[in-house]
Amino acid sequence: MIISQLDGGLGNQMFEYASGLLVAKRNDAEFFVDPGYLLAFRFHQTWNRNPDILDMCLAHGVASKKDIGKFIFSTGISTIDMYLRRLGFFDRNTYRFSPDGVMENKIGDNTYLSGFISGDIFDSIKDELGKEFHLKDEKKIKGILNQVRKNKSVSIHMLGEGIF
């Protein structure tokens, strides 16, 4: 079993999903996501991040609390759990992707992943990702589009490479 922690905005969540799916495929393992960190984190910050990827047609679901408990200790109190996860206390068989985006081949089955990789590494699963990365409910995007049209809107996309 591979579980990928969801964190950040939709783009990061998509990379986290793709990274976890790639590791699961390499290990012929089941794959799930864990939105718990996002759900705990959003109540304690001035900006909200929701597990928006769950609005997509994903073939792989959310991990159960029991399965997550095999890797990550949880008190059940979101504030405490958020800080324990940040510090990595009580983690078992977890792997954090390195900031340079390199995925080591030693990541095996029964691993809890955090972070993500990016780049051309997803060629082997790009068709599967293409089928999954679209909205379940197209009405939702139409509602967002109407909001954009009614207001003065600006969109900026910054490519992260080379910034750090």
PDB file of C-alpha atoms in Angstrom:
ATOM      1  CA  MET A   1       0.000   0.000   0.000  1.00  0.00           C
ATOM      2  CA  ILE A   2       1.179   3.497  -0.902  1.00  0.00           C
ATOM      3  CA  ILE A   3      -0.465   6.528   0.709  1.00  0.00           C
ATOM      4  CA  SER A   4       0.293  10.040  -0.522  1.00  0.00           C
ATOM      5  CA  GLN A   5      -0.307  13.005   1.789  1.00  0.00           C
ATOM      6  CA  LEU A   6      -2.168  15.886   0.153  1.00  0.00           C
ATOM      7  CA  ASP A   7      -0.865  19.373   0.860  1.00  0.00           C
ATOM      8  CA  GLY A   8      -0.854  22.754  -0.879  1.00  0.00           C
ATOM      9  CA  GLY A   9      -3.003  23.965  -3.739  1.00  0.00           C
ATOM     10  CA  LEU A  10      -4.542  21.954  -6.547  1.00  0.00           C
ATOM     11  CA  GLY A  11      -1.329  21.882  -8.604  1.00  0.00           C
ATOM     12  CA  ASN A  12       0.678  20.460  -5.711  1.00  0.00           C
ATOM     13  CA  GLN A  13      -2.083  17.953  -4.977  1.00  0.00           C
ATOM     14  CA  MET A  14      -1.966  16.760  -8.582  1.00  0.00           C
ATOM     15  CA  PHE A  15       1.807  16.253  -8.372  1.00  0.00           C
ATOM     16  CA  GLU A  16       1.418  14.461  -5.010  1.00  0.00           C
ATOM     17  CA  TYR A  17      -1.200  12.167  -6.537  1.00  0.00           C
ATOM     18  CA  ALA A  18       0.909  11.483  -9.625  1.00  0.00           C
ATOM     19  CA  SER A  19       4.035  10.850  -7.540  1.00  0.00           C
ATOM     20  CA  GLY A  20       2.214   8.396  -5.291  1.00  0.00           C
ATOM     21  CA  LEU A  21       0.568   6.656  -8.232  1.00  0.00           C
ATOM     22  CA  LEU A  22       3.949   6.238  -9.929  1.00  0.00           C
ATOM     23  CA  VAL A  23       5.474   4.688  -6.786  1.00  0.00           C
ATOM     24  CA  ALA A  24       2.440   2.392  -6.418  1.00  0.00           C
ATOM     25  CA  LYS A  25       2.696   1.263 -10.061  1.00  0.00           C
ATOM     26  CA  ARG A  26       6.431   0.548  -9.667  1.00  0.00           C
ATOM     27  CA  ASN A  27       5.651  -1.611  -6.615  1.00  0.00           C
ATOM     28  CA  ASP A  28       2.426  -3.181  -7.913  1.00  0.00           C
ATOM     29  CA  ALA A  29       0.747  -1.804  -4.795  1.00  0.00           C
ATOM     30  CA  GLU A  30      -2.610  -0.304  -3.866  1.00  0.00           C
ATOM     31  CA  PHE A  31      -2.669   3.501  -3.858  1.00  0.00           C
ATOM     32  CA  PHE A  32      -4.614   5.960  -1.698  1.00  0.00           C
ATOM     33  CA  VAL A  33      -4.448   9.634  -0.747  1.00  0.00           C
ATOM     34  CA  ASP A  34      -4.600  11.218   2.696  1.00  0.00           C
ATOM     35  CA  PRO A  35      -6.299  14.644   2.838  1.00  0.00           C
ATOM     36  CA  GLY A  36      -6.078  14.780   6.659  1.00  0.00           C
ATOM     37  CA  TYR A  37      -3.172  17.219   6.820  1.00  0.00           C
ATOM     38  CA  LEU A  38      -4.980  19.682   4.564  1.00  0.00           C
ATOM     39  CA  LEU A  39      -8.175  19.387   6.553  1.00  0.00           C
ATOM     40  CA  ALA A  40      -6.379  19.978   9.874  1.00  0.00           C
ATOM     41  CA  PHE A  41      -4.180  22.751   8.502  1.00  0.00           C
ATOM     42  CA  ARG A  42      -6.933  24.834   6.922  1.00  0.00           C
ATOM     43  CA  PHE A  43      -8.633  25.634  10.222  1.00  0.00           C
ATOM     44  CA  HIS A  44      -5.513  27.220  11.676  1.00  0.00           C
ATOM     45  CA  GLN A  45      -4.416  29.592   8.944  1.00  0.00           C
ATOM     46  CA  THR A  46      -5.782  32.726   7.344  1.00  0.00           C
ATOM     47  CA  TRP A  47      -5.839  31.020   3.933  1.00  0.00           C
ATOM     48  CA  ASN A  48      -7.698  27.819   3.241  1.00  0.00           C
ATOM     49  CA  ARG A  49      -6.484  24.917   1.186  1.00  0.00           C
ATOM     50  CA  ASN A  50      -9.027  22.260   0.442  1.00  0.00           C
ATOM     51  CA  PRO A  51      -8.451  18.797  -1.001  1.00  0.00           C
ATOM     52  CA  ASP A  52      -9.761  20.012  -4.375  1.00  0.00           C
ATOM     53  CA  ILE A  53      -8.288  17.018  -6.196  1.00  0.00           C
ATOM     54  CA  LEU A  54     -11.047  14.911  -4.645  1.00  0.00           C
ATOM     55  CA  ASP A  55     -13.476  16.724  -6.977  1.00  0.00           C
ATOM     56  CA  MET A  56     -11.772  14.943  -9.886  1.00  0.00           C
ATOM     57  CA  CYS A  57     -12.503  11.529 -11.370  1.00  0.00           C
ATOM     58  CA  LEU A  58      -9.780   9.720  -9.449  1.00  0.00           C
ATOM     59  CA  ALA A  59      -9.489   5.955  -9.747  1.00  0.00           C
ATOM     60  CA  HIS A  60      -7.873   5.726  -6.309  1.00  0.00           C
ATOM     61  CA  GLY A  61      -9.625   6.797  -3.130  1.00  0.00           C
ATOM     62  CA  VAL A  62      -8.979   8.187   0.316  1.00  0.00           C
ATOM     63  CA  ALA A  63      -7.049   6.047   2.792  1.00  0.00           C
ATOM     64  CA  SER A  64      -8.865   4.908   5.908  1.00  0.00           C
ATOM     65  CA  LYS A  65      -7.828   6.211   9.331  1.00  0.00           C
ATOM     66  CA  LYS A  66      -6.764   2.670  10.212  1.00  0.00           C
ATOM     67  CA  ASP A  67      -4.431   2.463   7.204  1.00  0.00           C
ATOM     68  CA  ILE A  68      -2.989   5.933   7.849  1.00  0.00           C
ATOM     69  CA  GLY A  69      -2.422   4.900  11.473  1.00  0.00           C
ATOM     70  CA  LYS A  70       0.025   2.242  10.287  1.00  0.00           C
ATOM     71  CA  PHE A  71       2.373   5.054   9.246  1.00  0.00           C
ATOM     72  CA  ILE A  72       1.416   8.251  11.063  1.00  0.00           C
ATOM     73  CA  PHE A  73       0.557   8.552  14.760  1.00  0.00           C
ATOM     74  CA  SER A  74      -2.617  10.532  15.382  1.00  0.00           C
ATOM     75  CA  THR A  75      -4.030  11.968  18.573  1.00  0.00           C
ATOM     76  CA  GLY A  76      -7.336  12.824  16.908  1.00  0.00           C
ATOM     77  CA  ILE A  77      -6.837  16.490  17.798  1.00  0.00           C
ATOM     78  CA  SER A  78      -6.190  18.271  14.508  1.00  0.00           C
ATOM     79  CA  THR A  79      -3.965  21.039  15.909  1.00  0.00           C
ATOM     80  CA  ILE A  80      -1.643  18.603  17.672  1.00  0.00           C
ATOM     81  CA  ASP A  81      -1.605  16.197  14.728  1.00  0.00           C
ATOM     82  CA  MET A  82      -0.706  19.018  12.342  1.00  0.00           C
ATOM     83  CA  TYR A  83       2.416  19.861  14.351  1.00  0.00           C
ATOM     84  CA  LEU A  84       3.381  16.231  14.926  1.00  0.00           C
ATOM     85  CA  ARG A  85       3.260  15.646  11.165  1.00  0.00           C
ATOM     86  CA  ARG A  86       5.340  18.741  10.455  1.00  0.00           C
ATOM     87  CA  LEU A  87       7.990  17.560  12.898  1.00  0.00           C
ATOM     88  CA  GLY A  88       7.827  13.932  11.795  1.00  0.00           C
ATOM     89  CA  PHE A  89       7.360  12.588  15.324  1.00  0.00           C
ATOM     90  CA  PHE A  90       6.207   8.982  15.544  1.00  0.00           C
ATOM     91  CA  ASP A  91       6.356   8.444  11.756  1.00  0.00           C
ATOM     92  CA  ARG A  92       6.830   4.860  10.589  1.00  0.00           C
ATOM     93  CA  ASN A  93       7.940   3.894   7.093  1.00  0.00           C
ATOM     94  CA  THR A  94       7.435   7.362   5.648  1.00  0.00           C
ATOM     95  CA  TYR A  95       9.305   8.944   2.768  1.00  0.00           C
ATOM     96  CA  ARG A  96       9.605  12.657   2.024  1.00  0.00           C
ATOM     97  CA  PHE A  97      10.502  13.500  -1.554  1.00  0.00           C
ATOM     98  CA  SER A  98      13.664  15.556  -1.786  1.00  0.00           C
ATOM     99  CA  PRO A  99      13.457  19.247  -2.778  1.00  0.00           C
ATOM    100  CA  ASP A 100      15.375  18.543  -6.004  1.00  0.00           C
ATOM    101  CA  GLY A 101      12.490  16.399  -7.208  1.00  0.00           C
ATOM    102  CA  VAL A 102      14.488  13.190  -7.614  1.00  0.00           C
ATOM    103  CA  MET A 103      12.660   9.961  -6.872  1.00  0.00           C
ATOM    104  CA  GLU A 104      14.820   7.200  -5.527  1.00  0.00           C
ATOM    105  CA  ASN A 105      14.135   3.680  -6.747  1.00  0.00           C
ATOM    106  CA  LYS A 106      14.383   2.344  -3.187  1.00  0.00           C
ATOM    107  CA  ILE A 107      10.877   3.532  -2.244  1.00  0.00           C
ATOM    108  CA  GLY A 108       9.015   0.301  -1.619  1.00  0.00           C
ATOM    109  CA  ASP A 109       5.528  -0.944  -0.899  1.00  0.00           C
ATOM    110  CA  ASN A 110       3.927  -0.005   2.433  1.00  0.00           C
ATOM    111  CA  THR A 111       5.138   3.578   2.404  1.00  0.00           C
ATOM    112  CA  TYR A 112       3.522   6.861   3.383  1.00  0.00           C
ATOM    113  CA  LEU A 113       4.688   9.648   1.050  1.00  0.00           C
ATOM    114  CA  SER A 114       4.830  13.386   1.548  1.00  0.00           C
ATOM    115  CA  GLY A 115       5.902  15.957  -0.994  1.00  0.00           C
ATOM    116  CA  PHE A 116       6.174  15.271  -4.693  1.00  0.00           C
ATOM    117  CA  ILE A 117       8.384  15.063  -7.729  1.00  0.00           C
ATOM    118  CA  SER A 118       7.826  16.879 -10.988  1.00  0.00           C
ATOM    119  CA  GLY A 119       9.139  16.761 -14.518  1.00  0.00           C
ATOM    120  CA  ASP A 120       9.137  14.239 -17.337  1.00  0.00           C
ATOM    121  CA  ILE A 121       9.109  11.206 -15.047  1.00  0.00           C
ATOM    122  CA  PHE A 122       5.363  10.591 -15.461  1.00  0.00           C
ATOM    123  CA  ASP A 123       5.421   9.363 -19.075  1.00  0.00           C
ATOM    124  CA  SER A 124       4.484   5.814 -18.063  1.00  0.00           C
ATOM    125  CA  ILE A 125       1.244   6.972 -16.360  1.00  0.00           C
ATOM    126  CA  LYS A 126       0.331  10.085 -18.361  1.00  0.00           C
ATOM    127  CA  ASP A 127      -2.624   8.422 -20.115  1.00  0.00           C
ATOM    128  CA  GLU A 128      -4.076   7.273 -16.787  1.00  0.00           C
ATOM    129  CA  LEU A 129      -3.583  10.730 -15.264  1.00  0.00           C
ATOM    130  CA  GLY A 130      -5.248  12.315 -18.298  1.00  0.00           C
ATOM    131  CA  LYS A 131      -8.373  10.224 -17.662  1.00  0.00           C
ATOM    132  CA  GLU A 132      -8.465  11.029 -13.941  1.00  0.00           C
ATOM    133  CA  PHE A 133      -7.591  14.734 -13.891  1.00  0.00           C
ATOM    134  CA  HIS A 134     -10.942  16.194 -14.898  1.00  0.00           C
ATOM    135  CA  LEU A 135     -13.851  17.355 -12.749  1.00  0.00           C
ATOM    136  CA  LYS A 136     -16.648  15.009 -11.727  1.00  0.00           C
ATOM    137  CA  ASP A 137     -19.151  17.874 -11.724  1.00  0.00           C
ATOM    138  CA  GLU A 138     -18.770  20.263 -14.643  1.00  0.00           C
ATOM    139  CA  LYS A 139     -21.372  22.585 -13.079  1.00  0.00           C
ATOM    140  CA  LYS A 140     -18.832  23.547 -10.428  1.00  0.00           C
ATOM    141  CA  ILE A 141     -16.388  24.952 -12.994  1.00  0.00           C
ATOM    142  CA  LYS A 142     -19.202  26.862 -14.688  1.00  0.00           C
ATOM    143  CA  GLY A 143     -20.018  28.495 -11.338  1.00  0.00           C
ATOM    144  CA  ILE A 144     -16.388  29.533 -10.883  1.00  0.00           C
ATOM    145  CA  LEU A 145     -16.264  30.844 -14.447  1.00  0.00           C
ATOM    146  CA  ASN A 146     -19.382  32.953 -13.796  1.00  0.00           C
ATOM    147  CA  GLN A 147     -17.720  34.430 -10.682  1.00  0.00           C
ATOM    148  CA  VAL A 148     -14.655  35.350 -12.727  1.00  0.00           C
ATOM    149  CA  ARG A 149     -16.776  36.982 -15.424  1.00  0.00           C
ATOM    150  CA  LYS A 150     -18.755  39.046 -12.876  1.00  0.00           C
ATOM    151  CA  ASN A 151     -15.670  40.452 -11.131  1.00  0.00           C
ATOM    152  CA  LYS A 152     -12.401  42.055 -12.086  1.00  0.00           C
ATOM    153  CA  SER A 153     -10.134  39.054 -12.119  1.00  0.00           C
ATOM    154  CA  VAL A 154      -6.413  38.498 -12.476  1.00  0.00           C
ATOM    155  CA  SER A 155      -4.605  35.205 -12.830  1.00  0.00           C
ATOM    156  CA  ILE A 156      -0.886  34.739 -12.346  1.00  0.00           C
ATOM    157  CA  HIS A 157       1.009  31.499 -12.742  1.00  0.00           C
ATOM    158  CA  MET A 158       4.606  31.337 -11.564  1.00  0.00           C
ATOM    159  CA  LEU A 159       6.826  28.461 -12.559  1.00  0.00           C
ATOM    160  CA  GLY A 160       8.755  27.308  -9.510  1.00  0.00           C
ATOM    161  CA  GLU A 161      11.959  26.067 -11.151  1.00  0.00           C
ATOM    162  CA  GLY A 162      15.060  28.020 -10.324  1.00  0.00           C
ATOM    163  CA  ILE A 163      13.478  30.102  -7.586  1.00  0.00           C
ATOM    164  CA  PHE A 164      15.039  28.249  -4.678  1.00  0.00           C
TER     165      PHE A 164
END
